[in-house]
Short mmCIF file of C-alpha atoms in Angstrom, two decimals:
data_model
loop_
_atom_site.label_atom_id
_atom_site.label_comp_id
_atom_site.label_asym_id
_atom_site.label_seq_id
_atom_site.Cartn_x
_atom_site.Cartn_y
_atom_site.Cartn_z
CA THR A 1 74.07 -86.95 41.93
CA PHE A 2 70.71 -87.19 43.63
CA HIS A 3 67.54 -87.73 41.62
CA GLU A 4 63.95 -86.98 42.51
CA LEU A 5 60.98 -89.25 42.10
CA ARG A 6 57.57 -88.04 41.15
CA VAL A 7 54.74 -90.09 42.63
CA PHE A 8 51.76 -90.86 40.42
CA SER A 9 48.58 -92.73 41.21
CA GLN A 10 49.85 -95.67 39.16
CA GLY A 11 53.54 -95.68 39.92
CA MET A 12 56.74 -93.70 39.81
CA ARG A 13 59.30 -92.51 37.32
CA LEU A 14 62.71 -90.86 37.46
CA ALA A 15 62.72 -87.09 37.13
CA PRO A 16 65.55 -84.78 36.09
CA PRO A 17 68.41 -84.37 38.56
CA CYS A 18 68.13 -81.59 41.06
CA PHE A 19 70.76 -78.89 41.23
CA ARG A 20 71.84 -76.05 43.46
CA LEU A 21 70.01 -72.73 43.38
CA GLN A 22 71.18 -69.62 45.18
CA ARG A 23 67.65 -69.11 46.46
CA THR A 24 66.03 -72.19 47.94
CA LEU A 25 62.49 -72.94 46.82
CA PRO A 26 60.02 -74.07 49.49
CA VAL A 27 60.86 -77.76 49.69
CA ALA A 28 58.15 -78.47 52.27
CA VAL A 29 55.49 -77.26 49.84
CA ALA A 30 56.93 -79.40 47.07
CA VAL A 31 56.66 -82.46 49.30
CA LEU A 32 53.11 -81.89 50.51
CA LEU A 33 51.31 -80.89 47.34
CA PRO A 34 49.62 -83.70 45.37
CA GLY A 35 51.77 -84.79 42.47
CA ALA A 36 54.69 -82.70 43.69
CA TRP A 37 58.34 -83.62 43.50
CA TRP A 38 59.85 -85.57 46.37
CA VAL A 39 63.22 -84.18 47.39
CA PRO A 40 65.50 -86.58 49.31
CA ARG A 41 66.31 -85.32 52.80
CA SER A 42 70.03 -85.48 52.13
CA CYS A 43 69.47 -83.44 48.99
CA ALA A 44 67.26 -80.80 50.63
CA GLY A 45 69.57 -80.57 53.60
CA ARG A 46 72.40 -79.46 51.35
CA GLY A 47 70.31 -76.73 49.69
CA LEU A 48 69.60 -78.81 46.59
CA VAL A 49 66.12 -78.38 45.13
CA PRO A 50 64.40 -78.98 41.78
CA SER A 51 64.73 -76.33 39.11
CA ALA A 52 62.01 -73.70 39.02
CA ARG A 53 60.79 -75.18 35.73
CA THR A 54 60.48 -78.63 37.29
CA PHE A 55 58.81 -77.14 40.35
CA ALA A 56 56.21 -75.35 38.22
CA MET A 57 55.59 -78.40 36.03
CA SER A 58 54.74 -80.38 39.15
CA GLY A 59 51.52 -78.41 39.48
CA ALA A 60 52.79 -76.10 42.20
CA ARG A 61 52.98 -72.37 41.47
CA LEU A 62 56.13 -70.35 41.95
CA PRO A 63 55.93 -67.80 44.78
CA GLU A 64 57.80 -65.31 42.60
CA ALA A 65 59.10 -65.07 39.05
CA LEU A 66 59.95 -62.66 36.27
CA VAL A 67 57.14 -62.28 33.73
CA TRP A 68 58.75 -61.07 30.52
CA VAL A 69 56.51 -59.10 28.17
CA ASP A 70 56.90 -57.33 24.87
CA CYS A 71 54.18 -55.53 22.93
CA GLU A 72 53.89 -54.30 19.38
CA MET A 73 51.57 -51.34 19.08
CA THR A 74 50.12 -49.03 16.43
CA GLY A 75 52.22 -46.21 17.90
CA LEU A 76 53.80 -44.98 21.12
CA GLY A 77 50.63 -43.49 22.51
CA ALA A 78 49.97 -40.05 23.96
CA GLU A 79 51.11 -38.33 27.13
CA GLY A 80 50.17 -40.48 30.10
CA GLY A 81 48.68 -43.40 28.18
CA PRO A 82 48.03 -45.17 24.87
CA GLY A 83 45.84 -42.36 23.53
CA PRO A 84 44.46 -43.45 20.14
CA ASP A 85 46.96 -46.31 19.81
CA THR A 86 46.35 -49.95 20.64
CA LEU A 87 48.01 -53.35 20.98
CA LEU A 88 48.76 -55.42 17.89
CA GLU A 89 50.82 -58.26 19.38
CA VAL A 90 51.83 -59.39 22.87
CA ALA A 91 54.21 -62.17 23.85
CA VAL A 92 55.10 -63.39 27.33
CA LEU A 93 57.49 -65.86 28.91
CA ILE A 94 58.39 -66.65 32.51
CA THR A 95 61.81 -67.10 34.08
CA ASP A 96 62.97 -67.72 37.62
CA ASP A 97 65.09 -65.29 39.62
CA HIS A 98 68.23 -66.53 37.86
CA LEU A 99 66.80 -66.06 34.34
CA GLN A 100 66.23 -69.76 33.76
CA LEU A 101 63.20 -70.39 31.53
CA VAL A 102 60.10 -71.71 33.29
CA ALA A 103 57.54 -71.46 30.47
CA GLU A 104 57.22 -69.73 27.09
CA GLY A 105 54.13 -68.35 25.41
CA PRO A 106 51.60 -67.22 24.43
CA ASP A 107 52.54 -65.00 21.50
CA VAL A 108 49.23 -63.44 20.43
CA VAL A 109 48.31 -61.25 17.47
CA VAL A 110 45.11 -59.25 17.98
CA HIS A 111 42.55 -58.63 15.25
CA HIS A 112 41.87 -55.05 14.19
CA SER A 113 40.08 -53.40 11.30
CA ASP A 114 41.79 -51.74 8.35
CA GLU A 115 40.82 -48.41 9.90
CA VAL A 116 42.97 -49.18 12.94
CA LEU A 117 45.89 -50.15 10.70
CA ASP A 118 45.41 -46.89 8.79
CA GLY A 119 45.92 -45.08 12.11
CA MET A 120 49.40 -46.50 12.65
CA ASN A 121 52.30 -44.07 12.50
CA ASP A 122 54.50 -44.15 9.41
CA TRP A 123 57.25 -46.21 11.05
CA CYS A 124 54.76 -48.92 12.05
CA LYS A 125 53.22 -48.99 8.58
CA ARG A 126 56.63 -49.63 7.04
CA GLN A 127 57.79 -52.09 9.69
CA PHE A 128 54.57 -54.10 9.82
CA GLY A 129 53.90 -54.05 6.08
CA TRP A 130 50.77 -51.92 5.66
CA ASP A 131 49.91 -49.83 2.59
CA ASP A 132 47.11 -47.52 3.71
CA GLN A 133 46.54 -46.20 0.20
CA GLN A 134 45.85 -49.54 -1.45
CA LYS A 135 44.73 -51.32 1.75
CA ILE A 136 47.28 -54.07 1.14
CA ALA A 137 49.26 -55.94 3.79
CA ARG A 138 52.54 -57.61 2.87
CA PRO A 139 52.10 -61.38 3.34
CA GLY A 140 53.62 -62.78 6.51
CA LEU A 141 54.23 -59.44 8.21
CA LEU A 142 52.38 -58.28 11.30
CA ALA A 143 49.69 -56.22 9.56
CA ASP A 144 48.74 -59.26 7.50
CA GLN A 145 48.53 -61.39 10.64
CA VAL A 146 46.43 -58.73 12.39
CA ARG A 147 43.86 -58.87 9.58
CA ARG A 148 43.75 -62.67 9.74
CA SER A 149 43.59 -62.95 13.53
CA LYS A 150 40.31 -63.70 15.32
CA VAL A 151 41.54 -62.76 18.82
CA THR A 152 40.00 -59.76 20.59
CA LEU A 153 41.70 -57.60 23.21
CA GLU A 154 39.46 -59.12 25.89
CA GLU A 155 40.51 -62.62 24.86
CA LEU A 156 44.15 -61.55 24.89
CA ASP A 157 43.80 -60.32 28.47
CA GLN A 158 42.29 -63.64 29.55
CA MET A 159 45.00 -65.67 27.77
CA LEU A 160 47.80 -63.76 29.47
CA TYR A 161 46.12 -63.99 32.86
CA GLU A 162 45.53 -67.74 32.61
CA PHE A 163 49.08 -68.38 31.44
CA VAL A 164 50.78 -66.47 34.24
CA THR A 165 48.53 -67.71 37.06
CA ARG A 166 49.13 -71.29 35.92
CA TYR A 167 52.79 -70.96 36.90
CA VAL A 168 53.07 -68.07 39.37
CA GLU A 169 51.14 -67.14 42.50
CA GLU A 170 48.97 -64.03 42.42
CA LYS A 171 51.10 -60.89 42.86
CA GLY A 172 54.25 -63.01 42.63
CA GLY A 173 55.15 -62.14 39.04
CA ILE A 174 57.24 -59.05 38.33
CA LEU A 175 56.88 -57.54 34.87
CA ALA A 176 60.21 -57.54 33.01
CA GLY A 177 61.42 -56.30 29.65
CA ASN A 178 63.14 -53.46 27.80
CA THR A 179 61.58 -50.06 28.51
CA VAL A 180 58.76 -52.18 29.86
CA HIS A 181 56.99 -49.22 31.46
CA MET A 182 55.84 -48.33 27.93
CA ASP A 183 54.34 -51.78 27.45
CA LYS A 184 52.68 -51.49 30.86
CA ARG A 185 50.91 -48.28 29.84
CA PHE A 186 49.11 -50.23 27.12
CA LEU A 187 48.60 -53.34 29.25
CA ASP A 188 47.05 -51.25 32.04
CA LYS A 189 44.34 -50.15 29.62
CA PHE A 190 43.80 -53.20 27.44
CA CYS A 191 44.82 -56.12 29.71
CA PRO A 192 43.86 -55.05 33.25
CA LYS A 193 43.16 -58.57 34.51
CA PHE A 194 46.65 -59.66 33.51
CA VAL A 195 48.33 -56.60 35.05
CA ASN A 196 46.37 -56.88 38.28
CA CYS A 197 47.66 -60.41 38.93
CA LEU A 198 51.26 -59.12 38.90
CA HIS A 199 53.39 -57.36 41.50
CA TYR A 200 53.51 -53.58 41.23
CA ARG A 201 57.28 -53.54 40.69
CA ILE A 202 58.99 -53.94 37.32
CA VAL A 203 62.42 -55.02 36.09
CA ASP A 204 63.47 -52.73 33.25
CA VAL A 205 66.51 -53.99 31.33
CA SER A 206 67.02 -50.56 29.79
CA THR A 207 67.82 -49.17 33.25
CA VAL A 208 70.60 -51.73 33.71
CA LYS A 209 71.81 -50.96 30.18
CA GLU A 210 72.10 -47.24 30.84
CA LEU A 211 73.93 -47.77 34.13
CA CYS A 212 76.31 -50.25 32.53
CA ARG A 213 77.02 -47.81 29.69
CA ARG A 214 77.95 -45.09 32.18
CA TRP A 215 79.75 -47.08 34.87
CA TYR A 216 81.17 -50.12 33.04
CA PRO A 217 81.93 -48.95 29.48
CA GLU A 218 84.35 -51.79 28.78
CA GLN A 219 81.78 -54.45 29.67
CA PHE A 220 79.08 -52.49 27.84
CA SER A 221 81.09 -52.67 24.63
CA ARG A 222 80.67 -56.46 24.72
CA ALA A 223 76.91 -56.43 25.26
CA PRO A 224 74.91 -58.43 22.67
CA LYS A 225 73.71 -56.36 19.75
CA LYS A 226 70.01 -56.21 18.99
CA LYS A 227 68.61 -57.39 15.68
CA ASP A 228 65.62 -55.03 15.90
CA LEU A 229 63.18 -57.55 14.45
CA HIS A 230 60.29 -55.85 16.24
CA ARG A 231 58.24 -58.98 16.77
CA ALA A 232 57.14 -59.58 20.33
CA MET A 233 58.71 -62.95 21.17
CA ASP A 234 61.94 -62.16 19.31
CA ASP A 235 62.29 -58.94 21.29
CA ILE A 236 61.66 -60.74 24.60
CA ARG A 237 64.38 -63.27 23.89
CA GLU A 238 66.80 -60.47 23.05
CA SER A 239 65.94 -58.66 26.30
CA LEU A 240 66.43 -61.83 28.31
CA LYS A 241 69.77 -62.49 26.61
CA GLU A 242 70.83 -58.92 27.31
CA LEU A 243 70.01 -59.08 31.02
CA ALA A 244 71.77 -62.44 31.29
CA PHE A 245 74.88 -60.76 29.87
CA TYR A 246 74.73 -57.92 32.41
CA LYS A 247 74.16 -60.43 35.21
CA GLU A 248 77.47 -62.12 34.41
CA ALA A 249 79.41 -59.01 33.35
CA ILE A 250 78.71 -56.43 36.05
CA PHE A 251 77.07 -58.12 39.03
CA PRO A 252 79.48 -59.89 41.41
CA LYS A 253 78.89 -63.53 42.23
#
């Protein structure tokens, strides 16, 4: 097994072993960038490169990646947009093309007034623990965290933008998630800087789910069941796990 060495100003250290990817990352870039990973010629010549996570941690940005997002909102919005509804929580993580984790976070709860919480639909009030009659939030649930948060929507947008552009080149990230077009409707309005740094395409796991249900019912019966926790990072992890299942179950090697 070949190993890479990372060169520092004051020496070297062993890095994790490289392994085979179906899609080769740009080895020449990895060699030339300051602080990048050195890939032995014999290793690169056989299509062996560092993992996407290792590549990103070197300081280089991935040319493309899946940017997984899940949002919790006050409601489902109106026709064509969020309408009176808004974002309560957003979580994001990044994977490579083969669904290997590159980086996780942030998971951000946004501050809103009691009046905004009053405007939630009945399902959200129950799920997120808000009593609009007594103005009481159940401790530890999302409504309680919304009241305690100090983060504004503008700060949320900046956090998401800085996180993604730290690891992925501009326009190289494709938004991914379950029924993620709904999340994008809210992100378009409240997090435009974040959305504008992404590619215009999306990867919607619910599309794959519906096709699998119709065309591969036997495999679909084995798909992982959702826990329906309805917290942003939990839902992302479930979506990622679900797509990983479909990748192995219905897509040929």
